[in-house]
Coordinates of C-alpha atoms in Angstrom, one line a residue:
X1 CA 19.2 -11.0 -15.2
X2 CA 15.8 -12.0 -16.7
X3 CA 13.2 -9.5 -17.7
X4 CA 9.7 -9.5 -16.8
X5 CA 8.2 -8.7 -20.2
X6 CA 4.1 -8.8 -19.6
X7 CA 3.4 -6.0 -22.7
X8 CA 0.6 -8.1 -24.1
X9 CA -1.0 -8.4 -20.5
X10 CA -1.8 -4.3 -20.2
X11 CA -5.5 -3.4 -20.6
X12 CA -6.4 -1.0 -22.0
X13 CA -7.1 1.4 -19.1
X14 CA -3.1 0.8 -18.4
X15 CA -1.8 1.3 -22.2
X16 CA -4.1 4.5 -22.3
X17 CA -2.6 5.9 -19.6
X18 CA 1.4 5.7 -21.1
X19 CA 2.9 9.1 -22.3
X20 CA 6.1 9.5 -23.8
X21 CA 9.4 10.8 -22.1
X22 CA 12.9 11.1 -22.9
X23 CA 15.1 10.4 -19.4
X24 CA 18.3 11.9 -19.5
X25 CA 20.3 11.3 -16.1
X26 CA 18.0 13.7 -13.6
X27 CA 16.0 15.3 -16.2
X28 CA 12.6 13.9 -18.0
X29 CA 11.4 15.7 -21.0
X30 CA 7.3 15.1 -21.6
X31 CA 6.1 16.1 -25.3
X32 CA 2.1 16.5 -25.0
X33 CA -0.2 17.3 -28.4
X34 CA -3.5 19.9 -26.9
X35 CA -5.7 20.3 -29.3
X36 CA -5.8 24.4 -29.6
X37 CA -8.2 27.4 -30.3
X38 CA -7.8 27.2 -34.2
X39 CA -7.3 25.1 -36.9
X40 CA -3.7 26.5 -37.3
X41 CA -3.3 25.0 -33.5
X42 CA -5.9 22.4 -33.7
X43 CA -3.1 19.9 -32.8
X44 CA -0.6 22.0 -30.6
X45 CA 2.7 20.6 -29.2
X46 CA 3.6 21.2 -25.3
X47 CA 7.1 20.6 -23.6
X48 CA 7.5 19.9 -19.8
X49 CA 10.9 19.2 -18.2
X50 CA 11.0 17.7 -14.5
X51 CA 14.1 17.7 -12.6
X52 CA 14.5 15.3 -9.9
X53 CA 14.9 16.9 -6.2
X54 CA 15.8 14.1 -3.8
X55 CA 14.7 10.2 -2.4
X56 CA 11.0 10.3 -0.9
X57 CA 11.2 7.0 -0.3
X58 CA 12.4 3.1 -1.0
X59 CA 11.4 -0.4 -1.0
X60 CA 12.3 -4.1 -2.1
X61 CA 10.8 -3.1 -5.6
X62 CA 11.0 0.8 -6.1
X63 CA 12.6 4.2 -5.5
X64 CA 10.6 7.1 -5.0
X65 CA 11.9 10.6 -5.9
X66 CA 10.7 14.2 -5.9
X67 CA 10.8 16.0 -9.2
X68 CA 9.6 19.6 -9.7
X69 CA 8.6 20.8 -13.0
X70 CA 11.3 23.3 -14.7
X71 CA 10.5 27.0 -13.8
X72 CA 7.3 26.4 -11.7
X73 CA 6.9 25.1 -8.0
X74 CA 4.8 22.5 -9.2
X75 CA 6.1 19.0 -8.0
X76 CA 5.3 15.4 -7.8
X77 CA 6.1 11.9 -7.0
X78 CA 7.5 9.4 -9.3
X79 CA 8.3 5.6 -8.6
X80 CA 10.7 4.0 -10.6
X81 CA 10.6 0.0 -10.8
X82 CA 13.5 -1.6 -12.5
X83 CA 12.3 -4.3 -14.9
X84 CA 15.2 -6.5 -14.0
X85 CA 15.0 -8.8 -11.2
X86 CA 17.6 -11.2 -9.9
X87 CA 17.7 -15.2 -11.3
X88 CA 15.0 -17.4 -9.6
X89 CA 12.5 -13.9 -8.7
X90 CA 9.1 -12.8 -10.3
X91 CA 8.1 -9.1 -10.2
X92 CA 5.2 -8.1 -12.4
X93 CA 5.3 -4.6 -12.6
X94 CA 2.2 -4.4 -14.9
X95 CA 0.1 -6.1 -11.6
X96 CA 1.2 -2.5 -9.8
X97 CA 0.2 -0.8 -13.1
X98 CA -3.1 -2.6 -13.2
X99 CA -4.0 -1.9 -9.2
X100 CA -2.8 2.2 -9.7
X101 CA -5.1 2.1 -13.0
X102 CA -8.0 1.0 -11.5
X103 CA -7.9 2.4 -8.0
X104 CA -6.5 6.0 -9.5
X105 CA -10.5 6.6 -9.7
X106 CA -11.8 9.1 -8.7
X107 CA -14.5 6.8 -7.1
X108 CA -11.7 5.9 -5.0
X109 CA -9.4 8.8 -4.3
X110 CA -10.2 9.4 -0.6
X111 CA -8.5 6.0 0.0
X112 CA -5.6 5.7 -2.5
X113 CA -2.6 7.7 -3.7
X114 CA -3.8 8.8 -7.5
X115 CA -1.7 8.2 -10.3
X116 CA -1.9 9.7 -14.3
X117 CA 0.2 8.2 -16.0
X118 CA 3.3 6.2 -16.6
X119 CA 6.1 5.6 -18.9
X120 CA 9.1 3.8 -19.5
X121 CA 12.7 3.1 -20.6
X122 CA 14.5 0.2 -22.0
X123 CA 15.3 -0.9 -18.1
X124 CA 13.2 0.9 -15.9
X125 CA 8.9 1.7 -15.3
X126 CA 8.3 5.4 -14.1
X127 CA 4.9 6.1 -12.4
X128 CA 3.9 9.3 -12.0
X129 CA 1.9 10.1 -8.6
X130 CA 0.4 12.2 -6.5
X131 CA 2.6 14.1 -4.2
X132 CA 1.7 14.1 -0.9
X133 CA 3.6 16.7 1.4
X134 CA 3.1 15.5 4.7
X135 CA 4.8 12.2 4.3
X136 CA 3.8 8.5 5.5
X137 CA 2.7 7.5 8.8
X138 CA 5.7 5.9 9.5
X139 CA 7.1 9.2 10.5
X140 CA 4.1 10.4 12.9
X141 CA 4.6 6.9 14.8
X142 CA 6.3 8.4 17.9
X143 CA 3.8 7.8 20.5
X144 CA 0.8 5.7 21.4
X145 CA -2.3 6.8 19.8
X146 CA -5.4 7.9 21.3
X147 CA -7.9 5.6 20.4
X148 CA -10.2 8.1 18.6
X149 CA -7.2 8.7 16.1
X150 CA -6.9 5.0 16.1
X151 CA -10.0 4.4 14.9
X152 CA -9.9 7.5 12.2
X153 CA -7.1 5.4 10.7
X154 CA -7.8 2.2 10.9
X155 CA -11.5 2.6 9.0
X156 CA -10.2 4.8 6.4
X157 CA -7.6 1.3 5.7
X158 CA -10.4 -1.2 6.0
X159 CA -12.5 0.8 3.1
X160 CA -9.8 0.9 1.1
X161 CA -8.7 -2.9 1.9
X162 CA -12.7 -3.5 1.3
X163 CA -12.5 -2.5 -2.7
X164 CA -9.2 -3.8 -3.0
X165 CA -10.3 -7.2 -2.1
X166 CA -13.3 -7.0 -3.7
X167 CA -11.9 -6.2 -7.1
X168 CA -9.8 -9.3 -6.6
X169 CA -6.9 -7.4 -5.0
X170 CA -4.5 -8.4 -2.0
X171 CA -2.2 -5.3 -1.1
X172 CA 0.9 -8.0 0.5
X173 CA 2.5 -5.2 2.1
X174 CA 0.5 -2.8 4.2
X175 CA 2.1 -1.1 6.9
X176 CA 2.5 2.6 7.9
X177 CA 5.5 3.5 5.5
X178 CA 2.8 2.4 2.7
X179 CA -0.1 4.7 4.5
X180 CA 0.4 8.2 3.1
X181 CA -0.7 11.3 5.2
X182 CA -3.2 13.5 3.7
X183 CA -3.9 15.6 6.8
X184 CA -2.7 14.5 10.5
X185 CA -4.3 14.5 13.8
X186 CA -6.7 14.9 15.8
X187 CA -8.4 14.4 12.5
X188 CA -6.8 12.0 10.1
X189 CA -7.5 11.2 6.6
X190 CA -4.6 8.9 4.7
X191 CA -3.9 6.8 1.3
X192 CA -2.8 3.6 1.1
X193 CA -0.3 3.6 -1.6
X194 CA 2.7 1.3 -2.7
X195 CA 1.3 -2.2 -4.8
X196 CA 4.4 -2.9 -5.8
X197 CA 3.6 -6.3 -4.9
X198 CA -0.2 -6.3 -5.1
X199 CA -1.1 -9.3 -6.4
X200 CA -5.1 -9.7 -8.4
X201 CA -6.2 -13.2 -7.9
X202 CA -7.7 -15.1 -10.6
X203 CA -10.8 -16.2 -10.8
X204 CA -11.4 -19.3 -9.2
X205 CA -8.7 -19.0 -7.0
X206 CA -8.5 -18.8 -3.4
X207 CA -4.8 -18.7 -2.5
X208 CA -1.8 -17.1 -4.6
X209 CA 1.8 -18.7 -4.0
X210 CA 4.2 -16.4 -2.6
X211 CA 6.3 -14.4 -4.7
X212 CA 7.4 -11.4 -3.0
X213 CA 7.0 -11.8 0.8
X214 CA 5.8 -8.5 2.8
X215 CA 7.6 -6.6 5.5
X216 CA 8.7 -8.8 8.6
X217 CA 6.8 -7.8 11.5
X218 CA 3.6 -6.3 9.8
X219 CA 4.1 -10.2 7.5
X220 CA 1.3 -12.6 8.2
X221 CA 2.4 -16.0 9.7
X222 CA 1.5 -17.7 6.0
X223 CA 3.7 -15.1 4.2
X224 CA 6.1 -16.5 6.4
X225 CA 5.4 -20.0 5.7
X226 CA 4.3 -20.7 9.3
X227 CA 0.8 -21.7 8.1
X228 CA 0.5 -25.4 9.5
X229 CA -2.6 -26.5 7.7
X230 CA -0.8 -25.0 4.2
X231 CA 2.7 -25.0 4.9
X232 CA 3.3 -24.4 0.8
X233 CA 3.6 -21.0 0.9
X234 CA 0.0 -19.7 -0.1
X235 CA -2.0 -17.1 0.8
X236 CA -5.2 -15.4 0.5
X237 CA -6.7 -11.6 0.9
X238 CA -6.4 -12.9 5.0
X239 CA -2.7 -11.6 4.7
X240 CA -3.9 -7.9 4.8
X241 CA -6.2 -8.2 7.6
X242 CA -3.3 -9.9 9.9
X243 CA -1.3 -6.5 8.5
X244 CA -3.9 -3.8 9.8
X245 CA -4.1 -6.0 13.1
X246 CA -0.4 -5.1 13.8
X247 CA -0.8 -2.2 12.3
X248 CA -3.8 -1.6 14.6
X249 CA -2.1 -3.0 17.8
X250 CA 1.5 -0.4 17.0
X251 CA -0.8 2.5 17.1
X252 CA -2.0 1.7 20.4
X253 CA 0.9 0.6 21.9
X254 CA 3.9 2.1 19.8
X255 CA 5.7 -1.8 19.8
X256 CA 4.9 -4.6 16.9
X257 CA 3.3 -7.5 18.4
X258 CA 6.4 -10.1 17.0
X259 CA 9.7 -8.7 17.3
X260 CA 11.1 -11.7 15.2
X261 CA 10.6 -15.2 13.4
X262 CA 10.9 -17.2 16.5
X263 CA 8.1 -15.3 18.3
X264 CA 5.6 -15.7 15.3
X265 CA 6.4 -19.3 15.1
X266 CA 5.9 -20.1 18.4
X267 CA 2.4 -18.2 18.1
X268 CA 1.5 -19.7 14.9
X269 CA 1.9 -23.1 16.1
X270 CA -0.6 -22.3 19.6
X271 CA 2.5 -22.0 22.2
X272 CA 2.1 -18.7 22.6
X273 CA -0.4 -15.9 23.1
X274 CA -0.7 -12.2 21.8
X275 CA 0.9 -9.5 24.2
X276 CA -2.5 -8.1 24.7
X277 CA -1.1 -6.9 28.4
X278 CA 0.4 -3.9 26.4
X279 CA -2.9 -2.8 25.1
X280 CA -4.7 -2.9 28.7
X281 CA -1.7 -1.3 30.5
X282 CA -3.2 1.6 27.2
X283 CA -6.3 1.7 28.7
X284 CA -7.2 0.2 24.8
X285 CA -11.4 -0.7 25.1
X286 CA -12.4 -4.4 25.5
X287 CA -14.2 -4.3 21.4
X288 CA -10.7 -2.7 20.6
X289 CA -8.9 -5.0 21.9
X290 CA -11.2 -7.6 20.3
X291 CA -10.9 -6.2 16.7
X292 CA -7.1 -6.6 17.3
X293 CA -7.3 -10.2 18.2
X294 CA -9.6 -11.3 15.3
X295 CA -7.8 -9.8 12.8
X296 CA -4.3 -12.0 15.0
X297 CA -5.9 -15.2 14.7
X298 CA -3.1 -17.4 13.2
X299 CA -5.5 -19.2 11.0
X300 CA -6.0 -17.1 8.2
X301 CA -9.7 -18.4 7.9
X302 CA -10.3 -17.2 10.7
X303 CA -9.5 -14.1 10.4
X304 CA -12.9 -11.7 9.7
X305 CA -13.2 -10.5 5.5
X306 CA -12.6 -6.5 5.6
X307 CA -16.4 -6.6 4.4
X308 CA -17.1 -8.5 7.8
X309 CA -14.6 -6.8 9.7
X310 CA -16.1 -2.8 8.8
X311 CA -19.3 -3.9 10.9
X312 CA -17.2 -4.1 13.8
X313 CA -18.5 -3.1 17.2
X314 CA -15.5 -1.2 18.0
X315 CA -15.8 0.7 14.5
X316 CA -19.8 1.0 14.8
X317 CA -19.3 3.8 17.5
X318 CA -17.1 6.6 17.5
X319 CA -14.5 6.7 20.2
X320 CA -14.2 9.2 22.1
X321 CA -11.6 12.1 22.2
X322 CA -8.9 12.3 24.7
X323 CA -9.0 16.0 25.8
X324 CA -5.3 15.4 27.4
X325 CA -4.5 14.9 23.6

């Protein structure tokens, strides 16, 4: 199994972030050095042990558990992301590292799970993040959403989507298991978490080659290799906006707009249309509705930038409540 060793690629934001820890089965032992109160303790060594609780979460890439810090009801979050990966695959975990880094500011913390730190063992990258009770919004996605919520949702993901692309960012693999709850309706506020396979493109740049493909269903038709005009496999920051269009379209209507490959080929390739029906049968408004079909377009250049796509009629006027709600 190869390893993906990318040491000399941390910045220094990323290696300034690393603390030491000694993992022993379900136990990690942190040894900080505070500087103390006197010159005798000017350089004062502190002991935490966190004991792991249970499986928050999982993915292609990472396991996320809940550990609680020995004798206090502290808790948190930490991802672990093996650093082997099988013959013929590419995972750089340092690319997640990078994205947590930068957007763990608190500049942007009202649109991204935080992380503090991280560490690491011969076979495995720990990151340590913040712990956030109420879950994703995977598990709220029982119903049809009033539109008001809709909106709520959907702006606080297009900011965040707005500095991610704008720092030279494309998420890959937004959907509502990666949105993280903060506080749930009528008034919403969540995280985008998970870039586990974020991807920064370089400079000069305009497409990345696919790597790691996203989640089927919330998967843009170019992830997919459906894109007729590049049928190589390459893709630009247009992948996320098709991903908060179906993301967009399963709040309003509780369904995905593709239920499999065929479907999103047969769109892709102009023999199809959207389902839009289900969003009128939702009494969904017409600049609603339109927001969800530009961000559909099967031509990912023509699909609106999230800097275009946040001066949105639909998003330029709060929707109304629904008092049956």
């Amino acid at each position: 199994m190869p390893r993906n060793d990318c040491h000399h690629q941390l910045s220094d934001l990323v290696h300034d972030s690393k603390i030491d820890a000694v993992v022993n089965g379900t136990c990690t032992e942190h040894a900080y050095h505070e500087p103390g109160q006197s010159l005798h303790e000017r350089n004062r060594r502190r002991v935490e042990k966190w004991d792991r609780e249970g499986m928050l979460g999982n993915g292609s890439f990472g396991v996320v558990y809940q550990e609680r810090l020995r004798g206090s009801d502290k808790v948190r979050a930490v991802k672990e992301i093996s650093k082997n990966v099988a013959a013929g695959e590419q995972l750089d975990y340092y690319r997640e590292l990078e994205a947590i880094a930068k957007f763990s500011h608190h500049k942007y913390s009202h649109c991204f799970v935080r992380s503090d730190d991280w560490y690491e063992s011969k076979d495995t990258i720990f990151i340590i993040m913040e712990y956030m009770e109420l879950g994703d919004l995977q598990n709220y996605l029982t119903r049809p959403f009033p539109e008001a919520e809709v909106q709520q949702i959907v702006s606080q993901l297009l900011e965040g989507l707005e500095f991610m692309h704008s720092s030279g960012f494309i998420h890959r693999d937004l959907k509502p298991s990666n949105v993280m709850v903060v506080d749930k309706g009528p008034d919403w506020f969540v995280k985008i978490t998970d870039f586990g396979i974020s991807k920064r493109r370089q400079l000069g740049v305009t497409t990345l080659h696919t790597m790691q493909r996203g989640t089927f269903g919330f998967a843009a038709p170019e992830v997919l290799g459906l894109d007729l005009e590049k049928p190589g496999g390459s893709y630009s920051f247009a992948v996320d906006m098709w991903s908060l269009g179906v993301l967009t379209f399963y709040l309003f209507t509780n369904s995905i707009v593709f239920s499999n490959y065929g479907e999103t080929f047969m769109y892709a390739k102009g023999a199809s249309s959207l389902p839009i029906e289900k969003m009128t049968l939702r009494k969904v408004s017409n600049n609603a509705q339109h927001f969800v079909i530009s961000l559909l377009a099967p031509t990912p250049n023509d699909r609106p930038t999230a800097s275009v796509a946040v001066g949105h009629a639909w998003l330029a006027t709060p929707a109304t409540p629904d008092p049956t709600t």
